[in-house]
Short mmCIF file of C-alpha atoms in Angstrom, two decimals:
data_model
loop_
_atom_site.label_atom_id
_atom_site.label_comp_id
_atom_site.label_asym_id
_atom_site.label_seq_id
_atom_site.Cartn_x
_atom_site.Cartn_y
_atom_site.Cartn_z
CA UNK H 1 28.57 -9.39 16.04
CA UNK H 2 27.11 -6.28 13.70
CA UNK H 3 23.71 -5.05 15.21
CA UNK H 4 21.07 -6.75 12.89
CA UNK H 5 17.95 -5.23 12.04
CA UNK H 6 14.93 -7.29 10.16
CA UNK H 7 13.21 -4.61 8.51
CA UNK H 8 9.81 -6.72 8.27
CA UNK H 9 6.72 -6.77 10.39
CA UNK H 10 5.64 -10.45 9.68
CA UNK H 11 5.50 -12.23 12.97
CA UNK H 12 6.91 -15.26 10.96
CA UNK H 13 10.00 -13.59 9.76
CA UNK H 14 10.79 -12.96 13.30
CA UNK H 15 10.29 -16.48 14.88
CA UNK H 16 12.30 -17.94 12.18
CA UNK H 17 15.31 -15.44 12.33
CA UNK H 18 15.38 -16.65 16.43
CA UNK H 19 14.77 -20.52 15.26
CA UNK H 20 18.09 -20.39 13.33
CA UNK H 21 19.77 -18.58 16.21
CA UNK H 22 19.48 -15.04 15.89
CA UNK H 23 17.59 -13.57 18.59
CA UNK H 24 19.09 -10.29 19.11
CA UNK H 25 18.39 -8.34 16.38
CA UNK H 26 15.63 -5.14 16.32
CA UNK H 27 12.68 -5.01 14.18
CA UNK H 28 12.16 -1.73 11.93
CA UNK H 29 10.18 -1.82 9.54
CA UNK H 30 9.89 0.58 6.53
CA UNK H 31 7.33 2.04 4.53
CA UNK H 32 7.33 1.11 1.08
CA UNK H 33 4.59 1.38 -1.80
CA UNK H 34 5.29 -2.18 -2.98
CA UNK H 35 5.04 -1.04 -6.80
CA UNK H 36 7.63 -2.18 -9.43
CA UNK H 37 7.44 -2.28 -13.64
CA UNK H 38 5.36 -4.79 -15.44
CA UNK H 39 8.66 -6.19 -17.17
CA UNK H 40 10.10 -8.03 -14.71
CA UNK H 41 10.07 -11.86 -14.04
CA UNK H 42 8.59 -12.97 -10.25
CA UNK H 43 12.08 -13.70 -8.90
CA UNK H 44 13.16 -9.95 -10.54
CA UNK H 45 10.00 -8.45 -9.02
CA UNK H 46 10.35 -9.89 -5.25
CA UNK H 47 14.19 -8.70 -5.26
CA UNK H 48 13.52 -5.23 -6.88
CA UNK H 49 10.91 -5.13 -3.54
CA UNK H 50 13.44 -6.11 -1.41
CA UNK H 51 15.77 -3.87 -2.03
CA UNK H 52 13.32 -0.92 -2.23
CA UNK H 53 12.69 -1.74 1.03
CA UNK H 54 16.11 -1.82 2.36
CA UNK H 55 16.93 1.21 0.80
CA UNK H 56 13.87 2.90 2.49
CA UNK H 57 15.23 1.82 5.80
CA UNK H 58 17.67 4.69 7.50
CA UNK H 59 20.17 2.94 9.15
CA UNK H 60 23.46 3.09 10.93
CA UNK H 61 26.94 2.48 8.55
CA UNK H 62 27.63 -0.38 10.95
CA UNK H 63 23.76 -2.04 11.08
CA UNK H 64 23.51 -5.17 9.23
CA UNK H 65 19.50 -4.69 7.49
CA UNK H 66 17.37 -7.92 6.38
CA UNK H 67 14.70 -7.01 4.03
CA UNK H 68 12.39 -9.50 2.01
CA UNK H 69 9.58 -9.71 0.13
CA UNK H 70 7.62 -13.15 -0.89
CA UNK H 71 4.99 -13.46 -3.62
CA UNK H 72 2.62 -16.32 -4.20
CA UNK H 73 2.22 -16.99 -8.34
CA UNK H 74 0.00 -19.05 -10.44
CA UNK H 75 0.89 -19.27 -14.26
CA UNK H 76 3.13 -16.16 -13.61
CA UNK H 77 0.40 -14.24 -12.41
CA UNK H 78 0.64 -12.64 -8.87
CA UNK H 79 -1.96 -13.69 -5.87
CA UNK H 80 -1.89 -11.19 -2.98
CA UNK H 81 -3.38 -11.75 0.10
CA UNK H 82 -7.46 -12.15 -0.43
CA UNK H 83 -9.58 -8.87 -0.03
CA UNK H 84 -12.59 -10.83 1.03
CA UNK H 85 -13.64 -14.41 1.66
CA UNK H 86 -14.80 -14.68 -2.36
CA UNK H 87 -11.74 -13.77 -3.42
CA UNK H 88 -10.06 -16.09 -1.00
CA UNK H 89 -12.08 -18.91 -2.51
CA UNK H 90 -11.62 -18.19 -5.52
CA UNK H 91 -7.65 -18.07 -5.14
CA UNK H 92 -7.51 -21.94 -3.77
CA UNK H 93 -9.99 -22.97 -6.76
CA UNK H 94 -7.43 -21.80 -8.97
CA UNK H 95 -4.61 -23.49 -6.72
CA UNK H 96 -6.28 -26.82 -5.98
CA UNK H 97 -4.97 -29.93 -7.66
CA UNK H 98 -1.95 -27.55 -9.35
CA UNK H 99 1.49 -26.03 -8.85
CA UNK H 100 2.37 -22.89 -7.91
CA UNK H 101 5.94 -21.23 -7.36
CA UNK H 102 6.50 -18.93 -4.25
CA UNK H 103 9.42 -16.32 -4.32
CA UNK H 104 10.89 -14.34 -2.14
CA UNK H 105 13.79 -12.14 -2.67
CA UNK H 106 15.99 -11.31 -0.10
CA UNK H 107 18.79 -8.18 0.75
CA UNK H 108 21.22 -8.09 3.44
CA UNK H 109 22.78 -4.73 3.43
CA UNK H 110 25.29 -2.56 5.95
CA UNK H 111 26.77 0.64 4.69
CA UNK H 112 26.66 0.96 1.20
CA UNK H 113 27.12 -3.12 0.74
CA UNK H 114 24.24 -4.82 -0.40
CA UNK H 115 23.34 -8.17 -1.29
CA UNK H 116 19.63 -9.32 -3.08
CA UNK H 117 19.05 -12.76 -4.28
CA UNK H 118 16.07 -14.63 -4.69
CA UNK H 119 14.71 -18.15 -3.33
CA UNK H 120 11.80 -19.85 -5.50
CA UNK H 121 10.31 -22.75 -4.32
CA UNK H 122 7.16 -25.20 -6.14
CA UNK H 123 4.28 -26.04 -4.53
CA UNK H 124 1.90 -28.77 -5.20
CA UNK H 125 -1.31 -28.25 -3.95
CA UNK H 126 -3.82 -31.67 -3.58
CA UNK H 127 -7.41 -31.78 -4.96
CA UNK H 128 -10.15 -30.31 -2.52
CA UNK H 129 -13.25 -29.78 -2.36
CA UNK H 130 -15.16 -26.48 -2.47
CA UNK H 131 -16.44 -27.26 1.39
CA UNK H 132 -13.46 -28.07 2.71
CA UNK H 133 -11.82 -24.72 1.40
CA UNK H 134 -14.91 -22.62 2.63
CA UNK H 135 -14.58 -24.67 6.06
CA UNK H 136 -10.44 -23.74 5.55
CA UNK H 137 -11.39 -19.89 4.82
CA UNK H 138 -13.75 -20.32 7.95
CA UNK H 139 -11.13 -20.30 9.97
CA UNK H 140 -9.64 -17.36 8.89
CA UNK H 141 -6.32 -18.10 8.33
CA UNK H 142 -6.02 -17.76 4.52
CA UNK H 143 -6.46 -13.61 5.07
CA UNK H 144 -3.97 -11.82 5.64
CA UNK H 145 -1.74 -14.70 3.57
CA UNK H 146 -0.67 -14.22 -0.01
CA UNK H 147 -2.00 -17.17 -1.97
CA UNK H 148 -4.69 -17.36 0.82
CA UNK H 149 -3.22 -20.41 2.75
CA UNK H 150 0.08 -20.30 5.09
CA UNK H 151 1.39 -23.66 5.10
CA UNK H 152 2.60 -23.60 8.57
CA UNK H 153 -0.74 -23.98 9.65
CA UNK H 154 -4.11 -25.42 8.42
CA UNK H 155 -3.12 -24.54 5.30
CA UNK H 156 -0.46 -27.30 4.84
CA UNK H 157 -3.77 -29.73 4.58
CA UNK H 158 -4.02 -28.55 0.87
CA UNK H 159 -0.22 -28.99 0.27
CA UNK H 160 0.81 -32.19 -1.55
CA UNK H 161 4.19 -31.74 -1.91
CA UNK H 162 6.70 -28.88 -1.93
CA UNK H 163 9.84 -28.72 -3.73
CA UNK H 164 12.56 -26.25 -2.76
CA UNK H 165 12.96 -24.26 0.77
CA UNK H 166 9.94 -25.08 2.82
CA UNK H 167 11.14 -21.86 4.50
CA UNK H 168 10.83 -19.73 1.62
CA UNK H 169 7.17 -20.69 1.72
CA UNK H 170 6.48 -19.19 5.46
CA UNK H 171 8.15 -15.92 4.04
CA UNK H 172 12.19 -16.36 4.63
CA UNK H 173 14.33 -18.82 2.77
CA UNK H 174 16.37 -19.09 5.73
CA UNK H 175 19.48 -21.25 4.09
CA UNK H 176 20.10 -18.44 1.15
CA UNK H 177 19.82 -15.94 4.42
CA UNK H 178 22.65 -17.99 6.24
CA UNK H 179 24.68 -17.72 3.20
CA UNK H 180 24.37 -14.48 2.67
CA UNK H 181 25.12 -13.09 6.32
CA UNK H 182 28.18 -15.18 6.17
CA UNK H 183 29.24 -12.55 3.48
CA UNK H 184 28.83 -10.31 6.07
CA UNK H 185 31.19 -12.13 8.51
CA UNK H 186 28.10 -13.82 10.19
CA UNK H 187 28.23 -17.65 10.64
CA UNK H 188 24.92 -18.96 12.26
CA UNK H 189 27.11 -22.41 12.79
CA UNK H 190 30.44 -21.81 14.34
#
């Protein structure tokens, strides 16, 4: 197998590459100012990321690179991770009882061969009350998160329903990843 490299930091990205059965692959992760132009649709926006950051990676001809970027939006309007506990409140106000779409675009690239699609994925957050998302923000968990909640944790307490990859919503739509790796010549089974 191709050395892999997940160009990423997130600690999530990681655990779920090694759930689905890579675990040797390197982590490197690039430096990218995440800007793109005001023209482009959230599934455009999260791929044009992605492949910025790929491209910023230096690799080796032979080095398969994962790069992704997700983004959290309400009514087509981006939510980044909170700056402060306000803002995080005010984020899951605007979320509660409503849907939201989470995208994440992904590139798998070796050589000059590169691959970006994009993964989007509805959720449907439940009522709540203003206490329970101060006690939710309490915790801490919503802050470094875009949207303010990660719904492998507390946060899936405030998710109704989801409908797409639940993966996509940690961060990595892991199924569109499988599928494109096997473009590569990598089959996770058999």
């Amino acid at each position: 197998m191709a050395a892999i490299v997940l160009a990423s930091g997130s600690p999530r990205r990681r655990e779920l590459l090694e759930k689905i059965g890579l675990t040797d692959f390197t982590v490197r992760v690039p430096q990218v100012e995440e800007t793109y132009p005001e023209t482009l649709s959230p599934e455009e926006i999260v791929s044009y990321i992605s492949r910025k950051k790929s491209m910023a990676l230096i690799s080796a001809p032979e080095e398969i690179v994962i790069t992704a970027d997700t983004m959290v939006f309400l009514d087509d309007k981006r939510l980044g991770k909170p700056r402060d506990e306000a803002d995080a409140l005010k984020m899951l106000t605007a979320l509660a009882g409503r849907e939201h779409r989470v995208c994440t675009g992904v590139t798998v690239r070796q050589g000059e061969r590169s691959l970006t699609r994009a993964a989007t994925t509805r959720v449907f957050f439940r009522s709540a009350r203003e206490e329970e998302l101060q006690a939710y923000i309490r915790g801490g968990e919503p802050m470094d998160k875009a949207g303010a909640y990660g719904v492998q944790g507390q946060g899936s307490l405030l998710v109704e329903r989801i409908d797409g990859d639940f993966f996509n919503v940690m961060g990595l739509p892991v199924l569109l990843l499988s599928r494109m790796l096997e473009e590569f010549g990598i089959r996770l089974l058999g």
